Every structure is written in C-alpha cells, then in structure tokens.
mmCIF file of C-alpha atoms in Angstrom:
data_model
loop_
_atom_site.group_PDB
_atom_site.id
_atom_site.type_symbol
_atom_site.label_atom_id
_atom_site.label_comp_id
_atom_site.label_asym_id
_atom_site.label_seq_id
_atom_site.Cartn_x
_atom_site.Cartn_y
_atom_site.Cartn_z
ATOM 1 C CA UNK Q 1 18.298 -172.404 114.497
ATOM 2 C CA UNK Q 2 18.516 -169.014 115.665
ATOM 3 C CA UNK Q 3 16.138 -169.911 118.453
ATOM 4 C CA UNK Q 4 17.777 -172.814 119.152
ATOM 5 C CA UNK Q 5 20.553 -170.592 120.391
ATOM 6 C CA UNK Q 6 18.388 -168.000 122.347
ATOM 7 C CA UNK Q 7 16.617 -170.681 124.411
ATOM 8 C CA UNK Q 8 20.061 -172.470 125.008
ATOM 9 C CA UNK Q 9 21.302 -169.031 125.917
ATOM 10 C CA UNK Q 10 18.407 -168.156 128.345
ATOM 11 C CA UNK Q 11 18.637 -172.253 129.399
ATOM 12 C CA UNK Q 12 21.989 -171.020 131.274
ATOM 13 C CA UNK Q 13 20.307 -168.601 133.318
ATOM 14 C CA UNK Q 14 16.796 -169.705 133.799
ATOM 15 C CA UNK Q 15 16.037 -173.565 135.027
ATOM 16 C CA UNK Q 16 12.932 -174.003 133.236
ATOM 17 C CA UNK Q 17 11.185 -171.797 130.394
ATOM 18 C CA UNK Q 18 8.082 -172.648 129.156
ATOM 19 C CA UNK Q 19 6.223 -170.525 126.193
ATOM 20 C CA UNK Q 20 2.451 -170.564 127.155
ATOM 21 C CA UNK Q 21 -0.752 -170.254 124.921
ATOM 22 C CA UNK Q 22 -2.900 -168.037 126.721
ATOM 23 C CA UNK Q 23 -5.410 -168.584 123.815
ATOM 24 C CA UNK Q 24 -5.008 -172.811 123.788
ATOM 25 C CA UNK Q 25 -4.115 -172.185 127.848
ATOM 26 C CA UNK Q 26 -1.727 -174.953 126.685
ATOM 27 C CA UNK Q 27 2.012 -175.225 127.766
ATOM 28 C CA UNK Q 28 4.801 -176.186 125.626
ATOM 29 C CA UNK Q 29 8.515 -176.596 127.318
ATOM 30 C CA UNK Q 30 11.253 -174.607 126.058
ATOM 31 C CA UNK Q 31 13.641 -176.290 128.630
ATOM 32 C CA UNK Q 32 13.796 -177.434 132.195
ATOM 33 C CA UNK Q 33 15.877 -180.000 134.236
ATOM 34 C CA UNK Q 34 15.015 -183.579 134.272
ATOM 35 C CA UNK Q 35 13.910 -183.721 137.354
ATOM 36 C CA UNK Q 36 10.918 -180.984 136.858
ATOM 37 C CA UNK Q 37 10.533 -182.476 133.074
ATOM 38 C CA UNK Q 38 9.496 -185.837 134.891
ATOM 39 C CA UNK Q 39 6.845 -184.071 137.201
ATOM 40 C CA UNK Q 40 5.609 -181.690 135.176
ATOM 41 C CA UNK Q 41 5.948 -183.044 131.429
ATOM 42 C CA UNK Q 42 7.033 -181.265 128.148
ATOM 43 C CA UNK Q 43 3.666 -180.095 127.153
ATOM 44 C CA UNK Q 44 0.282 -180.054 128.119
ATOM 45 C CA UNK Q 45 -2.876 -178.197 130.377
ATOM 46 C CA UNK Q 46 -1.545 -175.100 131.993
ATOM 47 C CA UNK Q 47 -4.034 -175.303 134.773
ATOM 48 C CA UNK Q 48 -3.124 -178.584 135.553
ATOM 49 C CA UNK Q 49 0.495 -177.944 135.286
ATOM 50 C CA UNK Q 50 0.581 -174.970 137.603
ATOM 51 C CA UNK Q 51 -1.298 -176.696 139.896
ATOM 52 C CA UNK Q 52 0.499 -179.500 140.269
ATOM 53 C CA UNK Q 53 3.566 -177.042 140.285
ATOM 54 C CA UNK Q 54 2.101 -175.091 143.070
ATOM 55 C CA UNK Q 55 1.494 -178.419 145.234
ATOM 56 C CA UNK Q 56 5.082 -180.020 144.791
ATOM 57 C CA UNK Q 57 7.444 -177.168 144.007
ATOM 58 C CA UNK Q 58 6.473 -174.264 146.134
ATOM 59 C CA UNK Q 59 7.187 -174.381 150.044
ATOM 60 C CA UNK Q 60 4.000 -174.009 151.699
ATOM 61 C CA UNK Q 61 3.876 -171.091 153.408
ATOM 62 C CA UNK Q 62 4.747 -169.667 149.518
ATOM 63 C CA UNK Q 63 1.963 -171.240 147.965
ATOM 64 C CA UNK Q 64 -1.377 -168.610 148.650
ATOM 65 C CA UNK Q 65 1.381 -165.774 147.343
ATOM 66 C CA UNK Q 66 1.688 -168.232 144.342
ATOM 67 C CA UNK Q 67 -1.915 -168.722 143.653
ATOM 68 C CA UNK Q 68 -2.358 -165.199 143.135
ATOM 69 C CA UNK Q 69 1.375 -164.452 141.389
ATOM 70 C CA UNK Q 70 -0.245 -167.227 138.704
ATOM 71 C CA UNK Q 71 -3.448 -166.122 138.150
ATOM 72 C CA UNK Q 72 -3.540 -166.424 134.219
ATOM 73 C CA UNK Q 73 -6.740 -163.970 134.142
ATOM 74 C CA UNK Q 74 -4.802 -160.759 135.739
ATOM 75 C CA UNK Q 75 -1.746 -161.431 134.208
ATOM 76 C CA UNK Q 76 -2.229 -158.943 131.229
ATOM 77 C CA UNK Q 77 -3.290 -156.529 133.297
ATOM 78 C CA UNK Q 78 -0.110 -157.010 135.772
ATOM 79 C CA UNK Q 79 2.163 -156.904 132.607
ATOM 80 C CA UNK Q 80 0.736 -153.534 131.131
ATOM 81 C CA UNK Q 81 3.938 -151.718 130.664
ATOM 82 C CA UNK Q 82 5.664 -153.930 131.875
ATOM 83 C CA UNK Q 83 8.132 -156.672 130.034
ATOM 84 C CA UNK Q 84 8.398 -159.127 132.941
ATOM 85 C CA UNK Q 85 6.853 -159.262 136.684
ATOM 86 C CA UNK Q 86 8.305 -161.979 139.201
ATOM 87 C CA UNK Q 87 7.327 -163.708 142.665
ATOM 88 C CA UNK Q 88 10.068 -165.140 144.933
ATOM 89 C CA UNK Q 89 9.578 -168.044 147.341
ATOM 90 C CA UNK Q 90 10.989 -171.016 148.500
ATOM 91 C CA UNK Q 91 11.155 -174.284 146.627
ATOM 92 C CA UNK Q 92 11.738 -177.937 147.973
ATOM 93 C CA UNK Q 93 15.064 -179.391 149.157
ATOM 94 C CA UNK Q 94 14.705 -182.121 146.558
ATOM 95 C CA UNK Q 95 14.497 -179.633 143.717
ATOM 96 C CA UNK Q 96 18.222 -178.266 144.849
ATOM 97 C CA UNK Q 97 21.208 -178.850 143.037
ATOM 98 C CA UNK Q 98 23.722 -178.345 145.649
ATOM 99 C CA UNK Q 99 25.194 -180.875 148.173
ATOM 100 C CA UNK Q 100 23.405 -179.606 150.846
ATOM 101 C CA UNK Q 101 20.009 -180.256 149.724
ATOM 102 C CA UNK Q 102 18.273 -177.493 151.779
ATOM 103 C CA UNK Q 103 15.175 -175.312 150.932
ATOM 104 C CA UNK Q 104 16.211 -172.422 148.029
ATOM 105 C CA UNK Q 105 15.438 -169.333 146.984
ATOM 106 C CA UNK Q 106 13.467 -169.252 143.247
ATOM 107 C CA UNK Q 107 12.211 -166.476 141.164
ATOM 108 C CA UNK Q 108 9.563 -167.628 138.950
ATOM 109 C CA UNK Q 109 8.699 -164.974 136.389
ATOM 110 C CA UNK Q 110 6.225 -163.874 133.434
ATOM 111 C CA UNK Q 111 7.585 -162.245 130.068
ATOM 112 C CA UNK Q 112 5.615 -160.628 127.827
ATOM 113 C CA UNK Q 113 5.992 -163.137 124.242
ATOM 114 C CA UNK Q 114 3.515 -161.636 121.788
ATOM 115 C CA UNK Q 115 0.422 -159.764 121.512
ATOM 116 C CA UNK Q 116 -2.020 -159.326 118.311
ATOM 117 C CA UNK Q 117 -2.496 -156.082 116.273
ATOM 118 C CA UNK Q 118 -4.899 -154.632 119.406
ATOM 119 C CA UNK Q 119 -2.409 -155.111 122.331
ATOM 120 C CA UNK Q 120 -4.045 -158.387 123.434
ATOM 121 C CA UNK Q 121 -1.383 -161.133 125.309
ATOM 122 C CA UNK Q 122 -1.347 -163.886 123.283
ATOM 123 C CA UNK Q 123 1.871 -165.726 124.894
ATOM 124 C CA UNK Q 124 3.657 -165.509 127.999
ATOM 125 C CA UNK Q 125 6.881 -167.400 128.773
ATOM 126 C CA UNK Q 126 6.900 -168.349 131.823
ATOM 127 C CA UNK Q 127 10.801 -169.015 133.443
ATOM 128 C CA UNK Q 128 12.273 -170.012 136.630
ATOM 129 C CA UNK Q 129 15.397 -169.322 138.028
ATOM 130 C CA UNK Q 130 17.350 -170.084 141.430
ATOM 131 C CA UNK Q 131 18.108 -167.165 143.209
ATOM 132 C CA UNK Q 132 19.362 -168.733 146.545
ATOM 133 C CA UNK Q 133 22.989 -166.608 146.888
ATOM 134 C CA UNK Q 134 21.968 -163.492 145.849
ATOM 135 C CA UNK Q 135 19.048 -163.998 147.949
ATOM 136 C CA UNK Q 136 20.419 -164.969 151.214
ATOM 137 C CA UNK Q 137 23.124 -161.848 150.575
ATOM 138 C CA UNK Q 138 20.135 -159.324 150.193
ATOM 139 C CA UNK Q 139 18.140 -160.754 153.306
ATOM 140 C CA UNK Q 140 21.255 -160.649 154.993
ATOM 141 C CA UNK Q 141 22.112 -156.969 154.497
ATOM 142 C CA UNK Q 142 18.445 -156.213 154.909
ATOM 143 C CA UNK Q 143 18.698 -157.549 158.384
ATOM 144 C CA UNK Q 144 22.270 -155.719 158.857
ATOM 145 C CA UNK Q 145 20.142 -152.748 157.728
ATOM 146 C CA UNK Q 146 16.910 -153.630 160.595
ATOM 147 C CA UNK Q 147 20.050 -154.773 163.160
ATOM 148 C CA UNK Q 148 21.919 -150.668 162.357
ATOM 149 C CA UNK Q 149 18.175 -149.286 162.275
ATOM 150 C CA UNK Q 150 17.865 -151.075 165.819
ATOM 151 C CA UNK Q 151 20.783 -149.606 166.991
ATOM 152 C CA UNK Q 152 19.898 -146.273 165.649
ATOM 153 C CA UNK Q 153 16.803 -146.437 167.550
ATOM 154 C CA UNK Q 154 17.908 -147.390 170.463
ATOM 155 C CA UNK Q 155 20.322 -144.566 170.486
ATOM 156 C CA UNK Q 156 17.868 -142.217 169.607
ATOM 157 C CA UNK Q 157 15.788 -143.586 172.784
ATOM 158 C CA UNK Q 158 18.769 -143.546 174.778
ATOM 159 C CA UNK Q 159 19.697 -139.625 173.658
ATOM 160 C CA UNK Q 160 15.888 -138.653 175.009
ATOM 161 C CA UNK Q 161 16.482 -140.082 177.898
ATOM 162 C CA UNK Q 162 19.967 -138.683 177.918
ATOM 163 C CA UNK Q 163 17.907 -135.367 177.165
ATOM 164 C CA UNK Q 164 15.351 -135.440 180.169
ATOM 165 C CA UNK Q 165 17.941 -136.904 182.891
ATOM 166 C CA UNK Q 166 19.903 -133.724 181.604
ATOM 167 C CA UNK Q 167 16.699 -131.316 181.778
ATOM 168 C CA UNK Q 168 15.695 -133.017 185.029
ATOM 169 C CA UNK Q 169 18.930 -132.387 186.604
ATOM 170 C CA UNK Q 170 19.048 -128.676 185.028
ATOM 171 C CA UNK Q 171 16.303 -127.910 187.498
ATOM 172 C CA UNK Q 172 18.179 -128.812 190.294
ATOM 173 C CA UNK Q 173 21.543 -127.135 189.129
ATOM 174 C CA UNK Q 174 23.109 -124.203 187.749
ATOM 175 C CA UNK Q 175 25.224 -125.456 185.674
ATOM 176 C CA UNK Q 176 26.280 -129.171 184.161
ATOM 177 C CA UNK Q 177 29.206 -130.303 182.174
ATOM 178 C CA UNK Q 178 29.940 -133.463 180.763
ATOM 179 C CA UNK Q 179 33.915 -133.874 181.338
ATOM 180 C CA UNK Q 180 35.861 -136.525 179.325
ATOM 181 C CA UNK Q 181 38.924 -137.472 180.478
ATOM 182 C CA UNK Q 182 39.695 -140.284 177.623
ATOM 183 C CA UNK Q 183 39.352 -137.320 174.784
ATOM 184 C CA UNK Q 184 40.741 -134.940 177.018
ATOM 185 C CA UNK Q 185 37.780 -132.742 176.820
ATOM 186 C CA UNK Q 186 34.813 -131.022 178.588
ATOM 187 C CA UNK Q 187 31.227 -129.792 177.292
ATOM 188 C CA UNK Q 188 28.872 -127.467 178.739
ATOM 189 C CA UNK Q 189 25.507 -128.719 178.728
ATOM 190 C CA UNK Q 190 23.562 -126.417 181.008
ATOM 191 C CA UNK Q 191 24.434 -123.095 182.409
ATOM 192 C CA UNK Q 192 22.213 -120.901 184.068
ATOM 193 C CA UNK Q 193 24.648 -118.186 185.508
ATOM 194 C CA UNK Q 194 26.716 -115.260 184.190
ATOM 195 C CA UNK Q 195 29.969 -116.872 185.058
ATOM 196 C CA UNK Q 196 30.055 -119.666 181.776
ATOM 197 C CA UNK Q 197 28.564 -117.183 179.091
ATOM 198 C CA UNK Q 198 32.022 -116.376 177.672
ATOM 199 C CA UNK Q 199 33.439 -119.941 176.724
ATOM 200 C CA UNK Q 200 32.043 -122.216 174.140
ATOM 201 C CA UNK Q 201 29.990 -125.807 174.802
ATOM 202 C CA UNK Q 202 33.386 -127.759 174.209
ATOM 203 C CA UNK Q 203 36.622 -127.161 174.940
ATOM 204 C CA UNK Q 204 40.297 -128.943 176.133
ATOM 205 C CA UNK Q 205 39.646 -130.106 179.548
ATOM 206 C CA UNK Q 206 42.409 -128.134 181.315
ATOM 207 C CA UNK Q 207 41.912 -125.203 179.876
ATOM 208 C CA UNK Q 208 37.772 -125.655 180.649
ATOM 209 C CA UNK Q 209 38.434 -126.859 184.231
ATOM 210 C CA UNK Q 210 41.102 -123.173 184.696
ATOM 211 C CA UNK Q 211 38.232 -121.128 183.112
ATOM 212 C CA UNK Q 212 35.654 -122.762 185.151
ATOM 213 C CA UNK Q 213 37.303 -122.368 188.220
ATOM 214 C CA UNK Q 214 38.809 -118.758 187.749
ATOM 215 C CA UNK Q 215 35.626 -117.518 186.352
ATOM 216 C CA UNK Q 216 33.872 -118.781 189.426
ATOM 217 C CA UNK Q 217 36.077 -118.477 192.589
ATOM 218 C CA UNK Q 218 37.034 -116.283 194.705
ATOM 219 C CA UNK Q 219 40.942 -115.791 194.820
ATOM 220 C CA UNK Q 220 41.697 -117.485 197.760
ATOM 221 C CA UNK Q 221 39.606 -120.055 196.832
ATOM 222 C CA UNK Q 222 40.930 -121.252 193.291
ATOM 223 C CA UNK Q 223 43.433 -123.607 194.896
ATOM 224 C CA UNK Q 224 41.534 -125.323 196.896
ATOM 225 C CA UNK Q 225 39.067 -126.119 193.908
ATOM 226 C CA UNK Q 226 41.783 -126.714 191.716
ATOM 227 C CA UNK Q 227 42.701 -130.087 193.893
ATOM 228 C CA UNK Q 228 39.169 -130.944 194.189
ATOM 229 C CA UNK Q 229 38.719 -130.810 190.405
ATOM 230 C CA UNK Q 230 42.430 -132.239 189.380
ATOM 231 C CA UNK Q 231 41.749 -134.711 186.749
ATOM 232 C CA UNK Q 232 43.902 -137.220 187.859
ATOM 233 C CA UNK Q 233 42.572 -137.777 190.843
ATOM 234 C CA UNK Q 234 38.758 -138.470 189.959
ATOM 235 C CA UNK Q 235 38.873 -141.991 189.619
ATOM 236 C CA UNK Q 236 40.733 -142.767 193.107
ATOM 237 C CA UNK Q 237 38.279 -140.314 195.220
ATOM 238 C CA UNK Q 238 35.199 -141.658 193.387
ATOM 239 C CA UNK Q 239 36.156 -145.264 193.660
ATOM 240 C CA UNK Q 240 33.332 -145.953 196.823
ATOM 241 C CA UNK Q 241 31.333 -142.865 196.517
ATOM 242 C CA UNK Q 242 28.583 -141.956 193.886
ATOM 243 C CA UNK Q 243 29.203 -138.727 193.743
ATOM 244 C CA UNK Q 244 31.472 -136.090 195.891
ATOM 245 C CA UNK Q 245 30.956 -132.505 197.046
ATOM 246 C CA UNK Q 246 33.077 -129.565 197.485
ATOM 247 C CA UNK Q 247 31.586 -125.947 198.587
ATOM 248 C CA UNK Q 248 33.127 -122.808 197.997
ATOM 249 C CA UNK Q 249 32.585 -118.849 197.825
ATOM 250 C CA UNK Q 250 32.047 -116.928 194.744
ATOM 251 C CA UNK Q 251 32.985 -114.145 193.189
ATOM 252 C CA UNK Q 252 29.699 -112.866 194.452
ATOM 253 C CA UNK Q 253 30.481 -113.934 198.054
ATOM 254 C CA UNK Q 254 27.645 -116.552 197.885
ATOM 255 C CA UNK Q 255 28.283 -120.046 198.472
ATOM 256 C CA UNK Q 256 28.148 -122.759 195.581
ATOM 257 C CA UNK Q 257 28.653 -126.437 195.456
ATOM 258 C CA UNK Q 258 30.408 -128.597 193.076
ATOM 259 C CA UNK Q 259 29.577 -132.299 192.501
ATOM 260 C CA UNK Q 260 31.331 -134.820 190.825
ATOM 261 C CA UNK Q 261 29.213 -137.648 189.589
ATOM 262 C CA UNK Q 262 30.997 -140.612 187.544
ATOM 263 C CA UNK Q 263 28.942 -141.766 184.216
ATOM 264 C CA UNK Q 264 30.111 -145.759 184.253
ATOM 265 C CA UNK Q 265 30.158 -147.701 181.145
ATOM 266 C CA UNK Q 266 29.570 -150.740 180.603
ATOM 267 C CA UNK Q 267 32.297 -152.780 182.150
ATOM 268 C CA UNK Q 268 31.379 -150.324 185.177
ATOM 269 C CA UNK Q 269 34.317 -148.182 184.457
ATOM 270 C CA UNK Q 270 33.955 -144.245 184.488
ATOM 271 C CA UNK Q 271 35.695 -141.920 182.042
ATOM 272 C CA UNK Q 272 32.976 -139.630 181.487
ATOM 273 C CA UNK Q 273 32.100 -137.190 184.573
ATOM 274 C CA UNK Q 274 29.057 -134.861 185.281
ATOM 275 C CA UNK Q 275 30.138 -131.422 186.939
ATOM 276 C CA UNK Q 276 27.670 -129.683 188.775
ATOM 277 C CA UNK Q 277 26.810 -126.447 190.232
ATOM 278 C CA UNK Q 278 24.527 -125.005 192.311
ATOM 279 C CA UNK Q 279 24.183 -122.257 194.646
ATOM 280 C CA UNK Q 280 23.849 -123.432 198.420
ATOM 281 C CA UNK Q 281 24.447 -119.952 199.842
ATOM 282 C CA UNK Q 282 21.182 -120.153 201.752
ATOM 283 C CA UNK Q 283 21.665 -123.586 203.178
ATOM 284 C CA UNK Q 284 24.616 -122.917 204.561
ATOM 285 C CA UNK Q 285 24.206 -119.853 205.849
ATOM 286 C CA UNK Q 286 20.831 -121.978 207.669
ATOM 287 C CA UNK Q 287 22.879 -124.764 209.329
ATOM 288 C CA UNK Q 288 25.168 -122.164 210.577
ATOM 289 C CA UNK Q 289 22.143 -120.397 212.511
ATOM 290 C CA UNK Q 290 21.571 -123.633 213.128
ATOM 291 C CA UNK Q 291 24.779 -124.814 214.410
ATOM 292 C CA UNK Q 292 24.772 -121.739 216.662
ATOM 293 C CA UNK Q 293 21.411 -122.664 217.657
ATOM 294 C CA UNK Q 294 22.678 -125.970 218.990
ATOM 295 C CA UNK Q 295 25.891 -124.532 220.331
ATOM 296 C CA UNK Q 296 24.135 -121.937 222.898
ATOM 297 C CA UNK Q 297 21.648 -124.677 223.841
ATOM 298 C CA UNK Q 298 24.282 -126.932 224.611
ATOM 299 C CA UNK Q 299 26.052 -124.293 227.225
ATOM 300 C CA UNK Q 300 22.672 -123.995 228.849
ATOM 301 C CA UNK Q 301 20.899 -127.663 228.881
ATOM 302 C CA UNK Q 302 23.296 -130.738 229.808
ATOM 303 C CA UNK Q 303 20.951 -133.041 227.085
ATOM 304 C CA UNK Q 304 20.541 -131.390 223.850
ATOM 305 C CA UNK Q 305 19.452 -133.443 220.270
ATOM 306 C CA UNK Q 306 18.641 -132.282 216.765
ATOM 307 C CA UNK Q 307 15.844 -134.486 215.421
ATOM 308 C CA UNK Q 308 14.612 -134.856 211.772
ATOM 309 C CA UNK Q 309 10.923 -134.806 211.409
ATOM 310 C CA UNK Q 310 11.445 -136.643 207.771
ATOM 311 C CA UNK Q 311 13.375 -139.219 209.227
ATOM 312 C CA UNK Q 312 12.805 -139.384 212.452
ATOM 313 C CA UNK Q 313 16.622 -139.547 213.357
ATOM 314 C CA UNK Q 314 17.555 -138.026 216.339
ATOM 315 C CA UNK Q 315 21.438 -136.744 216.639
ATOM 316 C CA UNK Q 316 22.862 -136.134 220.001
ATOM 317 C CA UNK Q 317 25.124 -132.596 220.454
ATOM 318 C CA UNK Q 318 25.672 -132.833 224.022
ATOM 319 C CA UNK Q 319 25.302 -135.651 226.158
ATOM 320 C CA UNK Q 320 25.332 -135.656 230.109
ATOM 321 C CA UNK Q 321 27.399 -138.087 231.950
ATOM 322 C CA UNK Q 322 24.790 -139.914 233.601
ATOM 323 C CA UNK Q 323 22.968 -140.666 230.138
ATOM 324 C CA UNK Q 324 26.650 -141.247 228.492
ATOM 325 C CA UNK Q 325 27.433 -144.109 230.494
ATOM 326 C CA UNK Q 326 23.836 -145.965 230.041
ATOM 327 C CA UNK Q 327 22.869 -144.957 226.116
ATOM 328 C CA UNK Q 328 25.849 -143.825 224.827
ATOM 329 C CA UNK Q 329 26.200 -145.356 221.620
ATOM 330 C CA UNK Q 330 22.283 -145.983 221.076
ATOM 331 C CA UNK Q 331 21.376 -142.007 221.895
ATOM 332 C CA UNK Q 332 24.466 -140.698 219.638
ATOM 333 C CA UNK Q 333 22.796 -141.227 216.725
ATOM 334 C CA UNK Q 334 19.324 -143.012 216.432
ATOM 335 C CA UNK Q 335 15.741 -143.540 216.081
ATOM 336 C CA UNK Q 336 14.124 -140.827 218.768
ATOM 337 C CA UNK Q 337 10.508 -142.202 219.033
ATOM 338 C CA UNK Q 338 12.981 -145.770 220.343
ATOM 339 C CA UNK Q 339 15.484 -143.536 222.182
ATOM 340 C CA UNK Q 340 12.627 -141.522 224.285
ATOM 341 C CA UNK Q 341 10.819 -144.234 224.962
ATOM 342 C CA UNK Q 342 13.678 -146.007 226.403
ATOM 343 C CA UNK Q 343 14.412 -142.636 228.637
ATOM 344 C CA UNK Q 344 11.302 -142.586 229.810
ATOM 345 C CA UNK Q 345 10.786 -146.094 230.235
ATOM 346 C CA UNK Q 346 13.741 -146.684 232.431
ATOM 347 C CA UNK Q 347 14.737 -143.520 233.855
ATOM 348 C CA UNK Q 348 11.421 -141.450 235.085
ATOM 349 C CA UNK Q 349 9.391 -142.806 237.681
ATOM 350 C CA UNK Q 350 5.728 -144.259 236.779
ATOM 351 C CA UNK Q 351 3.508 -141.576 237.500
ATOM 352 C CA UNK Q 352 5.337 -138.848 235.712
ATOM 353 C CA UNK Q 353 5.642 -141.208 232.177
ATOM 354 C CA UNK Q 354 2.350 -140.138 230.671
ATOM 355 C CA UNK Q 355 3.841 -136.625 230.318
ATOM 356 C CA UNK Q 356 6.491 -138.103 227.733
ATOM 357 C CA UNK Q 357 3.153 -139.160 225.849
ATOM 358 C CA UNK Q 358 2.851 -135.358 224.369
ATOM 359 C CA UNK Q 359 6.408 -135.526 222.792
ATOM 360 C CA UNK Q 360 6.798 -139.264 222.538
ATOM 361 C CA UNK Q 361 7.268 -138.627 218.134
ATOM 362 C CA UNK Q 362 8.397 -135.713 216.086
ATOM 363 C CA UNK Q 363 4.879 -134.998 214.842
ATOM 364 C CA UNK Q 364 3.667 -134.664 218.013
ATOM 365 C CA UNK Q 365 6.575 -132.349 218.973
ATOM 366 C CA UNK Q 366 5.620 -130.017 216.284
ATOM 367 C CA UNK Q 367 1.987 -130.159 217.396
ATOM 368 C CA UNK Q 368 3.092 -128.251 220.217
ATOM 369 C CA UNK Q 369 5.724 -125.971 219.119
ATOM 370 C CA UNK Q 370 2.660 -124.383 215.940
ATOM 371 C CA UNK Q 371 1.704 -121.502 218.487
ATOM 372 C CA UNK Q 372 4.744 -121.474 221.075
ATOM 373 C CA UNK Q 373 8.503 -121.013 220.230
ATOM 374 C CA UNK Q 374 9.492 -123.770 223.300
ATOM 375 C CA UNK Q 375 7.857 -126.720 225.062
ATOM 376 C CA UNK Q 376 8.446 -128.024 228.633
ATOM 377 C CA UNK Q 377 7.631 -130.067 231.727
ATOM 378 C CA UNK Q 378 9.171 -130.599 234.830
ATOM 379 C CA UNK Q 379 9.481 -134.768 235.562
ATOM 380 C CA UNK Q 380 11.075 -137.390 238.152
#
C-alpha cells in the first residue's frame, strides 16, 4: 500500500517509471501513459525495450547522446555518489500532450534503487519526465545571456577601437576632449601640455569650456574663442562641415588650433564633440614667409603661381591682363602640368616650346631648383 502511494506520488511528476533488474536485465513498469505502455509494454527485455525506445521516442539528432546516456554497463560507475544522473533531448510530436503537438523537451533519468551488502547496483529506476517549459525558459535566458555577452563584446571591441582612434589622434594633437552637450559635460582624454594639468578628466561643460579657454588664451583672445566654442552654436556651424578650425595665440605667444569634430550617432545626429588642440605656431609663422614670399614676387613679375608638388595644383596670386582675359578662370586655380601646357601650346611660338619641356611638371621644376635658388629662360 505504502508504495502504492509513492509511485502514484512520483506518477504526478514523472511520465513513466520503470524499476529495472540489472541482475535479470529485465524491466518491470511502475507507471507510464498509455500511449508509451502500448509501444513499449509493462514488462519485459531491457535491451530490447531501450532500443526500441531509442528508435521511436528520441528525436534523432538525440539518439547517439542516448546510446551512451543508456549504457547499462557504465551506469554504476556514472551513479557512484551520485543518487540520480539525467540526459535531456527531444522527444516526438506524437508523444506530446499539448494541443500543439510539437517536438518537447524530456529528461529521462537513472536513480539509484538498491545495492547488495558490497555496494553492487542491483536496481535502477529508470523515469521520464517532460521538461518542455522550464526548458524553453532556460534556453531562452541562456541565449539572452550569449545575446548581453554579444553585446558586451562588441562593446569591448568597439572601446579598443575607441582606444586606438583616441591614441592615434593623440599623436597628432595636444590635447582631446570628449564634450557632451546632452549631459552637459566635458572629459579630458589626452593632454600633453601644462595648460590642462590643474582640472580633473570630467567636469560641467561651461565651467570646462571657461577653464579651457582662460587657461589657454591670451587676454585679448578669450572672446573670440569663447564664440567659437559657445555650445549652442555647434550643431548649426557643423551642419555641412566635418570638422571646423579656429587658431589663436597662447599664453606663450605661440599659435594653437582648435578643432571641432562632431561624433554622430546612429540616426546621424551629433551630441558628442571631439575638441582638439595642437600647436601650429610653426606653420603659420611658414605661410606667412610664405605669403610675403608671394607678395614681393607679385610687385616684381606680372604672372606669379604657387604650385603644390603633392598635388600638382597650381594657384594663381597675380595674373596679367593679357592671360586674364584668355585663362582666367582655368589658370585661377588648376591643374599646372594642363595649365602650362596650354600656355605654351597657344601662346609661345614653335621653336621656343621645347624650352617649356624642362618645367613642363612640378617634379621636373624641383629637378632644377636642387642646386640653384631660381630657374629661368627667356621665350617668344
């Protein structure tokens, strides 16, 4: 009676439980459904009966897993210290008792039943249970858990990247800050220069921008900087430019530029900002010889052009009348190996065109210039 009431107990959580002779390697059913009791019967070979339970219960792809999970030779072994070891798999549509008749999850497990006076397994019951809820709520937060580790890895990927943009662009500036206008706050990143050592790596965005910008400038140049910098304005300035520029003088007289470069999101829309610094004191003071340069050639020589070895772009400063009214808008600005060609082409006389030959690209001009500060030729 009593075990009447256990197996009618266990019969509400387990679908089948069968007690098995490992001596006999006879079965004997405890209790099961009607539809396994037809396939599988109430007693008999356990070989047999596992097989056949293996062929028509067990979803394919389950059954090698199987095979080995029901391997009645290891199964002592496997249960040493143990009360109960399980395998999971899939089982049949037909074998479902819900409406929707789809494949389910099953546990099949073995329990220790008995052993003799020298620790020898005598019985095993062996018990199956459906699983299918629980089971599709684990697989489902395992693959919330893969999905979050995805995401985790992806913004770990993204941060070194973030990381070696940053260290990249620390070579070619000072100083960096990330500026957030939505949270109202800015972050030093990189700082190479005396000026930022007194402020911490994040701080309210006005106050950061007025100790940037007083740290750095020179008095009559805080303004100025001010307006270039104002918050507000970022968005509207930036709207068809990448990034914009702004030079000014330090408190060390030396000239610096500050760019603006907008971080987008996703939608394409830019809250975050990049500050950065650099010193350009040398440049400038350069294109001012330059620019001087340029200036006294153009009181002396009624044609006078800047050309760009690396592009090949030549830019016109001075342009005589003559040439205005035939090339103006090609000799401006353009290509010069096109734009002397078409001079010589059209406006020196046959015999004197193989002298344009020696200056005809900007290589070739710099051929000549190596040992001599100027070039000439006299032409028709």
């Amino acid at each position: 009676m009593e075990e009447d009431r256990l197996i009618k107990s266990l019969g509400g959580i387990y679908t089948s439980i069968y007690d098995i002779d490992l001596t006999t390697g006879r079965y004997h059913e405890l209790s099961s459904f009607d539809l396994v009791q037809e396939r599988i019967g109430k007693e008999g070979d356990i070989k047999s009966g596992f097989e056949y339970f293996v062929s028509h219960m067990v979803v394919s792809s389950f059954i090698p897993g199987m095979r080995e999970f029901l391997d009645l030779d290891t199964v002592q072994e496997r249960l040493e210290g143990k009360k109960k070891i399980y395998f999971e798999y899939l089982s049949p549509a037909f074998l479902s008792k819900t409406d929707t008749k789809e494949e389910q999850w099953t546990r099949c497990s073995f329990i220790d039943g008995g052993r003799d006076d020298k620790g020898k397994l005598l019985h095993v019951f062996f018990v199956v249970e459906t699983i299918h809820k629980d089971k599709i709520k684990e697989l489902e937060a395992l693959e919330n858990e893969k999905k979050a580790n995805r995401n985790l890895e992806k913004l770990l990927k993204e941060e070194q990247r973030h990381s070696a943009i940053i260290e990249a662009m620390g070579n070619a500036f000072d100083s960096l800050y990330f500026v957030d206008i939505e949270n109202n706050n800015m972050r030093r990143v990189i700082s190479k220069t005396g000026y930022h050592d007194s402020y911490g790596e994040e701080e309210d965005l006005e106050l950061g921008i007025n100790n940037l910008v007083y740290s750095m400038a020179k008095k009559e140049e805080v303004t100025t900087l001010l307006e270039f910098v104002q918050p507000s304005c970022l968005h509207k300035r930036l709207k068809k430019n990448k990034l914009i520029n702004h030079d000014f003088q330090n408190k060390d007289n030396r000239w610096s530029r500050l760019s603006i470069i907008p971080i987008n999101n996703k939608e394409g829309k830019a809250s975050t900002f990049l500050f950065a610094l650099r010193d350009v004191d040398n440049e400038i003071k350069n294109i001012k010889i330059k620019n001087n340069v340029i200036q006294a050639l153009s009181s002396s020589y009624e044609n006078v052009y800047a050309v760009s070895e690396e592009t090949g772009i030549a830019i016109c400063f001075r342009m005589g009348k003559d040439i205005e009214k035939l090339y103006y808008d090609s000799f401006l600005k353009g290509n010069y190996e096109d734009n002397i060609k078409t001079y010589y082409m059209n406006e020196v006389i046959e015999e004197d065109r193989h002298l344009f030959y020696a200056i005809e690209t900007p290589s070739k001009v710099l051929s000549k210039l190596k040992e001599r500060s100027e070039y000439s030729f006299n032409y028709r």
